[in-house]
Amino acid sequence: MEPGRLEKFPSPGRGSGLRALKRARPGELLYRAEPFACTVTKQRLGGVCERCLRRNERLLRCSQCKIARYCDTRCQKEAWQEHKQECKCLKSIEPNFPPDSVRLVGRIVFKLLGQSAACPSEKLYSFSDLQSNIEELSEEMKEGLRHLAQTLQLYLRVEIQDAFQLLPAIDIFQIFAKVTCNCFTISNGEMQDVGVGLYPSMSLLNHSCDPNCVIVFEGRQLLLRSVREIQIGEELTISYIESLMPSSERQKHLKRQYCFECNCLLCQTQEKDVDMLAGEEKAWKEIKDAVTKVGDPRSQEEWEQVLAMCQALLNNNADSLPDTNIYLLKLLDCAMDACINLRRWGEALLYGKRTLKPYRLYYSSFHPLRAVQLMRVGKLQHTQDMFSQALETLKQAYNIMKVTHGADHSLVQDLMKLKEQCEAGM
């Protein structure tokens, strides 16, 4: 990060915010940060390295807790300082593995107990500065946080006999509230969730459903990049939530987790809601319920069941819903994922191609999810020896990704290799 690019400032009606001190063009790297604390998600446990959060088929297992896994001895040594205290905790609670937020807060507690100097991720904003919004949380949310605090006490009891008595200066409930409002979901280059982490300085970023910046990750490192021309003094914004929701759903989500309502232009005009919910309401509600219940298929049999469900719903609603309906779009994505996991490349390509037009409609010119979807379709075209079509699709992906990820990102390097293979095939 170039020094002096950003500064904290009082954002009218929003508390604190971040603004640009220099003009930025689309694709500029504005900030790079390591986490204050992070952890692998429960779903990805055993599949990605605890230290660098990269996927690896042959991970080394911690010989003590037998849960944490690492790429190699180097990653294991680098992670030991943050892992050694939780190691006994993990060993003691198996197989009742704690929720992601409990493990993350556990790591934060250990860090606060041992920390003497500010962490690099606190350069613009410290952990103690983070807002908890406790007074604005619903009773349901507060009750959930109390339950998590009790779970944490059980989780920490091996290392700290009574967390609440031995940590008088640390308010566990408040830490959970801070994590709820401020943690980031860490995704790999393909935008698949792999971890959760806290990056205090980046918590200054305020939300917009139509933001001027995006956050992507390289391993556990957070990268803040501009996706538009940004003027000196202009506030930097990101989207806190998945934007593939109608305005009312976005507002509900933001209110529940972040305790505010968005008044951006997209929410005021509800511009894309008509397209998002186009077609017969009964049909898209049925699909919405079905997609929500899919969960996390692992086995071939489970993926075959998912694909059969998707095919049945697509056949039954062929004339009821356009591809721009967001729930049909999610169903097409689900069918594509099932086919990829079942190695049915041709079918996956048919579903994937249908998603490209709606993705272009709903995601801005430079959006990482659109770039990744184009890359996935390009890969599938490559498997079918459709080299010229694949090359064109991958060029579109690259034009977006060089802005959202940057030319030196590992995913962009993979895309360039795939382009070379297509050119060789032609």
Tab-separated table of C-alpha atoms in Angstrom, residues 288-296 309:
chain	number	residue	atom	x	y	z
A	288	LYS	CA	-36.169	-20.281	-3.294
A	289	ASP	CA	-37.162	-22.820	-0.610
A	290	ALA	CA	-35.513	-25.699	-2.475
A	291	VAL	CA	-32.194	-23.905	-3.051
A	292	THR	CA	-32.056	-22.777	0.599
A	293	LYS	CA	-32.263	-26.421	1.727
A	294	VAL	CA	-29.400	-27.699	-0.458
A	295	GLY	CA	-26.793	-27.408	2.323
A	296	ASP	CA	-23.279	-28.719	1.705
A	309	MET	CA	-33.868	-31.725	-7.820
